Coordinates of C-alpha atoms in Angstrom, one line a residue:
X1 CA 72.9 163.1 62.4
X2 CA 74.8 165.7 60.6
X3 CA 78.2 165.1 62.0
X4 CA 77.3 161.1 61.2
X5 CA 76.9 162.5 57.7
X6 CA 80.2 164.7 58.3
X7 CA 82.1 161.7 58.6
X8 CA 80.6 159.6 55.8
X9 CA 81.7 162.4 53.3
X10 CA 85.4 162.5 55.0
X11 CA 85.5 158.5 54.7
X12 CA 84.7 159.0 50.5
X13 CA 86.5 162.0 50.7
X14 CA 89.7 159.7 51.8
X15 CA 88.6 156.9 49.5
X16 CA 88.7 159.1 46.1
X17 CA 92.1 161.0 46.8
X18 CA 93.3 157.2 47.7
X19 CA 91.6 155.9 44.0
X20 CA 93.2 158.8 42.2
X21 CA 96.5 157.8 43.5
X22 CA 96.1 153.9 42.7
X23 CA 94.7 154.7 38.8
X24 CA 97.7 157.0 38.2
X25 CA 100.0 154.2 39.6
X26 CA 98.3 151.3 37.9
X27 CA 98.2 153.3 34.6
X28 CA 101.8 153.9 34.9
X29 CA 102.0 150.2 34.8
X30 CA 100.2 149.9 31.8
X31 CA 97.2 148.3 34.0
X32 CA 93.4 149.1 33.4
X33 CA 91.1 148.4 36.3
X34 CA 86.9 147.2 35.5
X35 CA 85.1 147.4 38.6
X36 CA 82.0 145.3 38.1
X37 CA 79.2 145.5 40.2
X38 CA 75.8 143.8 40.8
X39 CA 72.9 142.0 43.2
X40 CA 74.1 138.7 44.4
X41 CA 73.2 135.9 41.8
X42 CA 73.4 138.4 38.8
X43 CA 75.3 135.9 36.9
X44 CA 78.4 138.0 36.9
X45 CA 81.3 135.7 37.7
X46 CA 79.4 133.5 35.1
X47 CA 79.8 136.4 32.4
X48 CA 83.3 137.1 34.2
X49 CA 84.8 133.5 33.4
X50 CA 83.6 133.9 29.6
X51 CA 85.5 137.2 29.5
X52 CA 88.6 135.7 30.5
X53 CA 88.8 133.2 28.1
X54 CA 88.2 135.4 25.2
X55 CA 90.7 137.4 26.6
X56 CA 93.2 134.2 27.0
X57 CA 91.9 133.6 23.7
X58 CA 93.0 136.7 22.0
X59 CA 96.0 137.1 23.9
X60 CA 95.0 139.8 26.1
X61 CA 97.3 139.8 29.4
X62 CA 94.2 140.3 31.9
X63 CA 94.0 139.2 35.5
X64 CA 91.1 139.4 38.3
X65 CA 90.1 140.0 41.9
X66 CA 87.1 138.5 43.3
X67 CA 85.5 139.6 46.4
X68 CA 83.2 138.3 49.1
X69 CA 81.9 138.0 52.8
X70 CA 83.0 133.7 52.4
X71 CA 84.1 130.9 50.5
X72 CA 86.6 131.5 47.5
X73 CA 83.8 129.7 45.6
X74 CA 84.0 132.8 42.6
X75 CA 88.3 132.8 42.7
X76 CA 87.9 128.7 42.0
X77 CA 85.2 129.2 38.8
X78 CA 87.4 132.2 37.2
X79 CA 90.4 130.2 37.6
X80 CA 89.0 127.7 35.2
X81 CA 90.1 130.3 32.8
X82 CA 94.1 130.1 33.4
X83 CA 94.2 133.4 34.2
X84 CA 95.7 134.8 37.5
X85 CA 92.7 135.0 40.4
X86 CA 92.6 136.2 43.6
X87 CA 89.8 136.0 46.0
X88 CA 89.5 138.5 48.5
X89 CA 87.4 137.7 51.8
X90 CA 86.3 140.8 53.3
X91 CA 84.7 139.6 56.9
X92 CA 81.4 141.0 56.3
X93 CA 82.2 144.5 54.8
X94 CA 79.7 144.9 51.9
X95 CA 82.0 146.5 49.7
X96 CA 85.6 147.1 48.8
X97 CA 87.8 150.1 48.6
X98 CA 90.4 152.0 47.4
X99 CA 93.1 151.6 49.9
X100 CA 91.7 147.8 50.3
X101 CA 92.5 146.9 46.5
X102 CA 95.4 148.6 46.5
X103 CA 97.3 146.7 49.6
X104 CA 95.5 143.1 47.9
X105 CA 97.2 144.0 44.5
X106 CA 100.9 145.0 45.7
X107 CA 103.1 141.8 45.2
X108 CA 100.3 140.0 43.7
X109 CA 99.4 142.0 40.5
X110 CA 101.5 140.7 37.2
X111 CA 103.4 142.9 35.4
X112 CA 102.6 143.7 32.1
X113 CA 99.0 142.8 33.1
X114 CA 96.9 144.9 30.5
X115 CA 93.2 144.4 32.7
X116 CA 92.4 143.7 35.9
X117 CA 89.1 142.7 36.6
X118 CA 87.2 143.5 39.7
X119 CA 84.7 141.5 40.9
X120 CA 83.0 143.9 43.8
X121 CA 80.7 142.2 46.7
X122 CA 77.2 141.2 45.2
X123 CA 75.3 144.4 46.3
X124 CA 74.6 147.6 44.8
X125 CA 73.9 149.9 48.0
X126 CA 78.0 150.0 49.5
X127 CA 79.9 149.6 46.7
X128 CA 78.4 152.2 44.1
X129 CA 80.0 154.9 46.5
X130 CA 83.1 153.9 46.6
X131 CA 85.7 154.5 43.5
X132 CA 88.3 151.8 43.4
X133 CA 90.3 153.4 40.6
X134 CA 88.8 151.8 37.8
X135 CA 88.5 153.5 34.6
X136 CA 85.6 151.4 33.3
X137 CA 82.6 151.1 35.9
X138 CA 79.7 148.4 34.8
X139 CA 76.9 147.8 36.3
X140 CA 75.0 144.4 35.6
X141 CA 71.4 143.2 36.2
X142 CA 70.1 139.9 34.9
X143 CA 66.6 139.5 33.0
X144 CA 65.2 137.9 36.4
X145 CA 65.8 140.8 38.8
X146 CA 62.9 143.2 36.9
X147 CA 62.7 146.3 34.6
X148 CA 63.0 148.6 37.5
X149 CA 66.2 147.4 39.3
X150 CA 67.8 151.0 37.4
X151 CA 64.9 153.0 39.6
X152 CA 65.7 150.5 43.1
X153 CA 69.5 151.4 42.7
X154 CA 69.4 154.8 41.2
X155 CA 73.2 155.7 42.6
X156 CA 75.0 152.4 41.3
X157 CA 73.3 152.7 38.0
X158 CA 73.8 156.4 37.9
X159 CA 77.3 156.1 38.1
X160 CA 77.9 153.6 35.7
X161 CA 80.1 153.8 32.7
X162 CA 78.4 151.0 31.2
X163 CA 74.9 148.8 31.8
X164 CA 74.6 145.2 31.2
X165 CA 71.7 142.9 31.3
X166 CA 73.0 139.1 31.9
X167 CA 70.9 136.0 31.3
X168 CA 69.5 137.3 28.1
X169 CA 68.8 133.3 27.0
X170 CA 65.6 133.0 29.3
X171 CA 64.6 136.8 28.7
X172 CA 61.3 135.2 27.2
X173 CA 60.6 132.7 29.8
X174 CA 60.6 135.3 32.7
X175 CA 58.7 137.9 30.1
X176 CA 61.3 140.4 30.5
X177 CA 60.8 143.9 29.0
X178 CA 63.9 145.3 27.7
X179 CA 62.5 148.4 26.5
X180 CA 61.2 149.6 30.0
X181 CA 64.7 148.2 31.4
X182 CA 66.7 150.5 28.9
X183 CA 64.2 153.6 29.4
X184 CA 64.8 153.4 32.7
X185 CA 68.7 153.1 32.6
X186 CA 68.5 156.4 31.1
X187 CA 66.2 158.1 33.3
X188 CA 68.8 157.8 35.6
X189 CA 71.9 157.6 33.7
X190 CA 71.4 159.3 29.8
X191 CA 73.4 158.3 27.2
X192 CA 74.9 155.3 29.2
X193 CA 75.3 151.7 26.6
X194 CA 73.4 148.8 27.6
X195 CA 74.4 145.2 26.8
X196 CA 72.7 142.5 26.4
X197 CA 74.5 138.9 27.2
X198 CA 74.2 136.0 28.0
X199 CA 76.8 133.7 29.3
X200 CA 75.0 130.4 28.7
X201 CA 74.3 131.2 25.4
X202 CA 77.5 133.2 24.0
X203 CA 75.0 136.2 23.0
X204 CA 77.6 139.8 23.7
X205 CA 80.9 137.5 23.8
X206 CA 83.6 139.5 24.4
X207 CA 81.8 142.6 24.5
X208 CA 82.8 144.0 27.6
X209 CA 86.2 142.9 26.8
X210 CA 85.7 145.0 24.0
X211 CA 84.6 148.3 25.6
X212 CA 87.1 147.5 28.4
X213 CA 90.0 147.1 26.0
X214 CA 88.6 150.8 24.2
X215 CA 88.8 152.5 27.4
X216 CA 92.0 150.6 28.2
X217 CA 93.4 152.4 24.9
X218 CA 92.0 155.8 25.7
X219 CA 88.9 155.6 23.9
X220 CA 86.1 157.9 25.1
X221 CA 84.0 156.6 28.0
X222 CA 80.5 157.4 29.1
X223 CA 80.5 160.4 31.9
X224 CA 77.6 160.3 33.7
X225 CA 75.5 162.8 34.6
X226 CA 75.4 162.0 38.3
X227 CA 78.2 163.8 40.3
X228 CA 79.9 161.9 42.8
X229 CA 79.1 164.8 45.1
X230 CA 75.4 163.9 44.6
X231 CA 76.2 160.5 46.6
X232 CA 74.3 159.8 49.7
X233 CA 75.5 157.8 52.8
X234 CA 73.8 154.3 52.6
X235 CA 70.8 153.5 55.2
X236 CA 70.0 150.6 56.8
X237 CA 66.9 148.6 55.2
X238 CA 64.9 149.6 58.6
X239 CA 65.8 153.1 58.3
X240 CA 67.0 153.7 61.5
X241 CA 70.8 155.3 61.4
X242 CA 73.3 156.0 58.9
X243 CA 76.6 154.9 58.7
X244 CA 79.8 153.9 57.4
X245 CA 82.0 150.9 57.4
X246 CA 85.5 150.9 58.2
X247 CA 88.1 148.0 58.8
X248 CA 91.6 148.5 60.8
X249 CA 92.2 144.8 60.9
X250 CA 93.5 142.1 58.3
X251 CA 91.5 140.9 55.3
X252 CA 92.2 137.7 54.5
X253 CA 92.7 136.8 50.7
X254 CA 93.2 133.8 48.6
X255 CA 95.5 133.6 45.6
X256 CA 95.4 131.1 42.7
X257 CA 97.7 130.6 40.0
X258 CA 96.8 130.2 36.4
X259 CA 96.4 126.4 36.9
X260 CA 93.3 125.7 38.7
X261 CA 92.8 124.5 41.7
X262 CA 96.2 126.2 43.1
X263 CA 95.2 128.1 46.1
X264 CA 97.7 130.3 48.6
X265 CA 96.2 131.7 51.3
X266 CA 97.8 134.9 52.5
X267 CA 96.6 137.9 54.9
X268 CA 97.1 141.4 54.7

């Protein structure tokens, strides 16, 4: 088990010296990178599309990467915006990393592109160990997944820059309790912002735009008390074995345009 354990650390150990080198690279560029995470069905690429038409709105040169196990279902919706998508199919890895975002962003990226917008695989187990060089980490929940999703996922939230709740319009239908929610974000993550938006709604539009567009300029950004040394290789749900994920072969990847509909399909 320990040498298991041994490796897992060497694979994040490999990841974060890789993320270091792609933030330095990408801030040389002028490029900020978000790196949102959440449970499947969190309403994320919902919030994600209103984001990028304030941004378009305001002028804000953003772009973003979308990632899942199938479908470029999310790259379509965010396209709506007009703003450069790619979707990212990763095969069944739960997660992206460094190394991976870096070889999907080279010939693709835009220049002069002020945000880029990562869209991580719907889980919060894989990817809240793996730093993909962003500079602004947010985790997001929606009213519907319960107060204690912060307590379930104590790494993912932990790490997070900043919290937000999604969904907030039907927050009284499903009797959510956004006190307990925010007491315990901070248990595990003190001092961390929490938003509250809703997509449907318009409640928070262009907030994380906002806080992404302050770290972006240097502005201070929440450290979080949890050390990435503290992170723990990911189990199984049975329990059984640890153990890591790592991919050789080709991802494939989807690229569209800023008019919709417009999709390349390239492999890397």
């Amino acid at each position: 088990m320990c040498r298991v354990v041994d490796l897992q650390q060497a694979v994040l150990a490999k990841n974060d010296a890789t993320a270091q080198t792609l933030r330095a690279e990408l801030a040389a560029r002028g490029t900020t990178v978000v790196n949102l995470l959440s449970s499947p069905g969190s309403g994320k690429t919902a919030l994600l599309e209103r984001e990028l038409l304030v941004a378009r709105e305001r002028g804000v040169p953003v772009a973003a990467l979308t990632a899942d196990l199938a479908t470029e279902n999310d790259a379509v919706r965010l396209a709506r915006s007009g703003v450069p998508v790619k979707q990212v199919l990763t095969d069944g890895l739960c997660h992206l990393e460094a190394g991976m975002l870096g070889r999907h962003l080279e010939a693709w990226l835009p220049e002069g592109t002020r945000l880029l917008f990562v869209e991580n695989v719907g889980n919060l187990v894989c990817p809240a160990s793996y730093d993909l060089g962003e500079s602004l980490r947010v985790v997001l929940a929606s009213v519907t997944e319960g107060e204690d999703k912060p307590l379930k996922y104590p790494t993912a939230f932990g790490l997070a820059h900043l919290v937000v709740v999604t969904k907030t319009d039907i927050a009284g239908a499903v009797e959510f309790d956004e006190a307990a929610f925010r007491a315990h974000v901070q248990q595990v993550n003190p001092g961390v912002e929490v938003l509250l938006t809703s997509a449907r709604g318009g409640e928070g539009a262009g907030a994380l735009l906002d806080r992404a567009m302050a770290a972006a300029d240097g502005g201070a950004v929440h450290a979080p008390v949890m050390a990435r040394q503290q992170r723990e290789p990911h189990h199984h749900e049975d329990g059984t074995h640890t153990h890591t994920h790592t991919h050789s072969g080709p991802h494939e990847s989807l690229t569209l345009t800023a008019a919709p509909g417009a999709v390349t399909q390239t492999r890397s």
